[in-house]
Amino acid sequence: MSSRKDDILQAALECFSIHGIEGTTIDMIREKSGASVGSLYHHFGSKEKIASALYMEGLRNMRELQDKRVQRAQNLEQFLKAIVGSHVDWIVTNPDWARFLFSQRPVVSQTGDQSLMKEESLASYQQLMSRLFELAPEGYELPYPKAICVSLLIGPVHEYARAWLSGRQSKSLAGQKEFFAQAAWRIFQPSVA
Amino acid sequence: MSSRKDDILQAALECFSIHGIEGTTIDMIREKSGASVGSLYHHFGSKEKIASALYMEGLRNMRELQDKRVQRAQNLEQFLKAIVGSHVDWIVTNPDWARFLFSQRPVVSQTGDQSLMKEESLASYQQLMSRLFELAPEGYELPYPKAICVSLLIGPVHEYARAWLSGRQSKSLAGQKEFFAQAAWRIFQPSVA
Amino acid sequence: MSSRKDDILQAALECFSIHGIEGTTIDMIREKSGASVGSLYHHFGSKEKIASALYMEGLRNMRELQDKRVQRAQNLEQFLKAIVGSHVDWIVTNPDWARFLFSQRPVVSQTGDQSLMKEESLASYQQLMSRLFELAPEGYELPYPKAICVSLLIGPVHEYARAWLSGRQSKSLAGQKEFFAQAAWRIFQPSVA
Amino acid sequence: MSSRKDDILQAALECFSIHGIEGTTIDMIREKSGASVGSLYHHFGSKEKIASALYMEGLRNMRELQDKRVQRAQNLEQFLKAIVGSHVDWIVTNPDWARFLFSQRPVVSQTGDQSLMKEESLASYQQLMSRLFELAPEGYELPYPKAICVSLLIGPVHEYARAWLSGRQSKSLAGQKEFFAQAAWRIFQPSVA
DNA sequence: TATGAATGAGTTTTCATTCAT
DNA sequence: CATGAATGAAAACTCATTCAT
């Protein structure tokens, strides 16, 4: 791998995460990466393509962790905590990437391959659901419509993460992991007879 | 009074909600509002100031509804449902405004009055918390750290709303209100003896 | 005289003297004068007309002083010193006006009545010359071509005044009056037999 | 080397000399130089920076000639005439530059590096003064305060040059060189016993 | 006369992108 | 592959001026 390409991607990610895609100029990336304008265009062709590449790679990277954790889960509780926990951990480990993914989705959607993103999303969603039913006890019925389950699980983490990533919330995200996991379990646990 | 100013704000909101602040040009607002460039600047001074004005007004408007509902609540369950419900209702009633508030916070933060926004946020947060303890049964203890309570309540709605507002999710938001409310209740209800 | 008109002229003069005509906006004049935009245009019709009015009035005012002093002179020496002295005094008394006249001539020339300015200049020049020969001793011959006499007399004062008016030179202009007068006398005094 | 940069400077000088800095638009410079807008900004960054660059270069260029002539002078008379003469010659050789330097100093002062200009001025002034005393006869005393000596020498030339450069005065400047030189000598020559 | 909202041509500047070396 | 000068469309913003009240 040309380390040049990676330097550029890393520099672009930092810029995008702070200023957004539209607020980032090619010149900022050039300066931070140490590459030349020509080099940037030689490798990527356009600013949007750098952004797209980073976005897709980010999604993949995030889901890799989620999948690994989900596979390991042995029961419903572990499954729910795996989802919540993997999101928390990934965000804490990759704050720039997370800031970028959270805030720039609308921008990337309008330029990049929406179809590709949709596929990815759908695949991930279906995989999650099927795994859930593998692990749930016999006869378990979802207490909520399928459509909102992912939001119920991940929404709180994302909401808090946005505040934390922007500096609005100073209390560590990592420290809340257990609580988010507990809440997820409370919401989805089979009703106690 | 001056319908001009309002025309401009309305037009700007529509543009911002679709293209974001940076993706909206003065010319788009001019065309949609029917005002002249000069008029835009006469009334607001800059694109960012239009955005700020809309943002603050949006926050206030949203919180007005929330406050009204929260005041009406007679017990903890009604309180939790008031919060969740008011968010759902406001978003459904003001989809443009919601799209704008959700996606443009980082942009507004970097230009507008952060201090003003922080004050508003803090005030609203404290009011919510004190009302919660007014309504909770004697001896009720929060099952989670204060810092994450708001995220737990509102995160799922916001997560789903983002998908719905962007068209990624076609199932109506309004139809999920009850379920989000139930989930909130499940998370916060006093542990059943 | 409507004091409004005078307020506007005074405010405009201050602005022009600091920022130049082109660097002064109608809005600056409006703010400083307390008048409204409409009022400005009602009284003067355009920014250039305010500038022209001020410029011509300034020239007239300056020359009034010069003429008065020149009339009083009884001999060549007094005449030369009257010219030098009147310039020094006028500039010291009217620094804003002087700054304006010195720096904005090219700008006014391109818009205002050049013909009017030329007439004024020529008239003043001829009057000066005829007075000179009235006062000079019989048979006095100008030691220099007519064309440069005015420059020789006034050039030094103006050169110094520009530096003083701009703050580049802090030593008072008034304090140099006698020296400038002596130099003028040295240049033009009939050659000592 | 880069003829582009020089083309731009040359074009800008012509425009500035006619219309002033504020009256010159980037588009005029672009058209006259044949460069593109982007190129203008690539090389200079802003209109003011072009003006500053031209101004400083003009001052340096002028002073180079003055210094050369002053070094050559062997006595007080030659020294005085070297100063006066070098100014006349430089102005006649570089009318555009002269017009620019004369009229745009206030504009450049407000934007450019005043400190740099002050240093240059002061250095030149002190050099002149020390050279004067090297060449003056033993015991020579300045007949005027130091502060006004430069104005006395150069003021007349500048006053006349302004008129000539603007077209108000049609008689050639070059033709007056000797007379200005004589006047300077008359003012500063040691008093004849 | 006074006011200030409204106008829109004109300006400066930015920035993604191209391309010759 | 790398470089950075060159390009020009597009953007934000300014400001003299008009005009209805």
PDB file of N, CA, C and O in Angstrom, chain A residues 50-72:
ATOM      1  N   ILE A  50     -12.894  11.048  -2.062  1.00  0.00           N
ATOM      2  CA  ILE A  50     -12.176  10.815  -0.806  1.00  0.00           C
ATOM      3  C   ILE A  50     -13.193  10.607   0.309  1.00  0.00           C
ATOM      4  O   ILE A  50     -13.094   9.678   1.113  1.00  0.00           O
ATOM      5  N   ALA A  51     -14.192  11.491   0.319  1.00  0.00           N
ATOM      6  CA  ALA A  51     -15.204  11.402   1.366  1.00  0.00           C
ATOM      7  C   ALA A  51     -15.953  10.075   1.298  1.00  0.00           C
ATOM      8  O   ALA A  51     -16.140   9.397   2.316  1.00  0.00           O
ATOM      9  N   SER A  52     -16.353   9.687   0.103  1.00  0.00           N
ATOM     10  CA  SER A  52     -17.064   8.424  -0.061  1.00  0.00           C
ATOM     11  C   SER A  52     -16.224   7.256   0.427  1.00  0.00           C
ATOM     12  O   SER A  52     -16.702   6.395   1.178  1.00  0.00           O
ATOM     13  N   ALA A  53     -14.975   7.231  -0.025  1.00  0.00           N
ATOM     14  CA  ALA A  53     -14.086   6.138   0.363  1.00  0.00           C
ATOM     15  C   ALA A  53     -14.009   6.044   1.880  1.00  0.00           C
ATOM     16  O   ALA A  53     -14.151   4.958   2.459  1.00  0.00           O
ATOM     17  N   LEU A  54     -13.808   7.194   2.519  1.00  0.00           N
ATOM     18  CA  LEU A  54     -13.708   7.209   3.974  1.00  0.00           C
ATOM     19  C   LEU A  54     -15.011   6.751   4.620  1.00  0.00           C
ATOM     20  O   LEU A  54     -15.005   6.029   5.623  1.00  0.00           O
ATOM     21  N   TYR A  55     -16.111   7.186   4.050  1.00  0.00           N
ATOM     22  CA  TYR A  55     -17.396   6.861   4.657  1.00  0.00           C
ATOM     23  C   TYR A  55     -17.671   5.364   4.603  1.00  0.00           C
ATOM     24  O   TYR A  55     -17.989   4.736   5.624  1.00  0.00           O
ATOM     25  N   MET A  56     -17.506   4.815   3.420  1.00  0.00           N
ATOM     26  CA  MET A  56     -17.758   3.379   3.274  1.00  0.00           C
ATOM     27  C   MET A  56     -16.802   2.564   4.142  1.00  0.00           C
ATOM     28  O   MET A  56     -17.211   1.602   4.800  1.00  0.00           O
ATOM     29  N   GLU A  57     -15.548   2.960   4.127  1.00  0.00           N
ATOM     30  CA  GLU A  57     -14.562   2.247   4.935  1.00  0.00           C
ATOM     31  C   GLU A  57     -14.932   2.335   6.420  1.00  0.00           C
ATOM     32  O   GLU A  57     -14.801   1.367   7.160  1.00  0.00           O
ATOM     33  N   GLY A  58     -15.417   3.484   6.829  1.00  0.00           N
ATOM     34  CA  GLY A  58     -15.823   3.671   8.220  1.00  0.00           C
ATOM     35  C   GLY A  58     -16.967   2.746   8.590  1.00  0.00           C
ATOM     36  O   GLY A  58     -16.941   2.069   9.627  1.00  0.00           O
ATOM     37  N   LEU A  59     -17.977   2.724   7.733  1.00  0.00           N
ATOM     38  CA  LEU A  59     -19.116   1.857   7.996  1.00  0.00           C
ATOM     39  C   LEU A  59     -18.670   0.397   8.122  1.00  0.00           C
ATOM     40  O   LEU A  59     -19.048  -0.305   9.059  1.00  0.00           O
ATOM     41  N   ARG A  60     -17.870  -0.019   7.149  1.00  0.00           N
ATOM     42  CA  ARG A  60     -17.384  -1.400   7.150  1.00  0.00           C
ATOM     43  C   ARG A  60     -16.635  -1.699   8.443  1.00  0.00           C
ATOM     44  O   ARG A  60     -16.862  -2.711   9.104  1.00  0.00           O
ATOM     45  N   ASN A  61     -15.748  -0.815   8.786  1.00  0.00           N
ATOM     46  CA  ASN A  61     -14.922  -0.991   9.967  1.00  0.00           C
ATOM     47  C   ASN A  61     -15.774  -1.116  11.229  1.00  0.00           C
ATOM     48  O   ASN A  61     -15.556  -1.990  12.073  1.00  0.00           O
ATOM     49  N   MET A  62     -16.754  -0.260  11.318  1.00  0.00           N
ATOM     50  CA  MET A  62     -17.644  -0.278  12.472  1.00  0.00           C
ATOM     51  C   MET A  62     -18.382  -1.611  12.535  1.00  0.00           C
ATOM     52  O   MET A  62     -18.472  -2.244  13.579  1.00  0.00           O
ATOM     53  N   ARG A  63     -18.902  -2.024  11.394  1.00  0.00           N
ATOM     54  CA  ARG A  63     -19.704  -3.242  11.376  1.00  0.00           C
ATOM     55  C   ARG A  63     -18.872  -4.495  11.600  1.00  0.00           C
ATOM     56  O   ARG A  63     -19.395  -5.501  12.075  1.00  0.00           O
ATOM     57  N   GLU A  64     -17.644  -4.431  11.235  1.00  0.00           N
ATOM     58  CA  GLU A  64     -16.766  -5.556  11.488  1.00  0.00           C
ATOM     59  C   GLU A  64     -16.724  -5.845  12.993  1.00  0.00           C
ATOM     60  O   GLU A  64     -16.883  -6.978  13.431  1.00  0.00           O
ATOM     61  N   LEU A  65     -16.520  -4.791  13.739  1.00  0.00           N
ATOM     62  CA  LEU A  65     -16.470  -4.958  15.190  1.00  0.00           C
ATOM     63  C   LEU A  65     -17.805  -5.475  15.711  1.00  0.00           C
ATOM     64  O   LEU A  65     -17.860  -6.420  16.507  1.00  0.00           O
ATOM     65  N   GLN A  66     -18.890  -4.864  15.233  1.00  0.00           N
ATOM     66  CA  GLN A  66     -20.214  -5.279  15.690  1.00  0.00           C
ATOM     67  C   GLN A  66     -20.445  -6.759  15.383  1.00  0.00           C
ATOM     68  O   GLN A  66     -20.881  -7.528  16.255  1.00  0.00           O
ATOM     69  N   ASP A  67     -20.112  -7.154  14.164  1.00  0.00           N
ATOM     70  CA  ASP A  67     -20.344  -8.546  13.771  1.00  0.00           C
ATOM     71  C   ASP A  67     -19.546  -9.504  14.648  1.00  0.00           C
ATOM     72  O   ASP A  67     -20.063 -10.529  15.104  1.00  0.00           O
ATOM     73  N   LYS A  68     -18.286  -9.182  14.850  1.00  0.00           N
ATOM     74  CA  LYS A  68     -17.433 -10.040  15.661  1.00  0.00           C
ATOM     75  C   LYS A  68     -18.050 -10.248  17.041  1.00  0.00           C
ATOM     76  O   LYS A  68     -18.182 -11.371  17.524  1.00  0.00           O
ATOM     77  N   ARG A  69     -18.474  -9.140  17.641  1.00  0.00           N
ATOM     78  CA  ARG A  69     -19.051  -9.218  18.983  1.00  0.00           C
ATOM     79  C   ARG A  69     -20.368  -9.980  18.979  1.00  0.00           C
ATOM     80  O   ARG A  69     -20.649 -10.780  19.880  1.00  0.00           O
ATOM     81  N   VAL A  70     -21.163  -9.727  17.970  1.00  0.00           N
ATOM     82  CA  VAL A  70     -22.471 -10.377  17.902  1.00  0.00           C
ATOM     83  C   VAL A  70     -22.316 -11.882  17.729  1.00  0.00           C
ATOM     84  O   VAL A  70     -23.082 -12.680  18.301  1.00  0.00           O
ATOM     85  N   GLN A  71     -21.323 -12.281  16.940  1.00  0.00           N
ATOM     86  CA  GLN A  71     -21.101 -13.717  16.738  1.00  0.00           C
ATOM     87  C   GLN A  71     -20.773 -14.416  18.051  1.00  0.00           C
ATOM     88  O   GLN A  71     -21.190 -15.551  18.294  1.00  0.00           O
ATOM     89  N   ARG A  72     -20.028 -13.725  18.857  1.00  0.00           N
ATOM     90  CA  ARG A  72     -19.576 -14.303  20.119  1.00  0.00           C
ATOM     91  C   ARG A  72     -20.713 -14.500  21.136  1.00  0.00           C
ATOM     92  O   ARG A  72     -20.605 -15.296  22.062  1.00  0.00           O
TER      93      ARG A  72
END
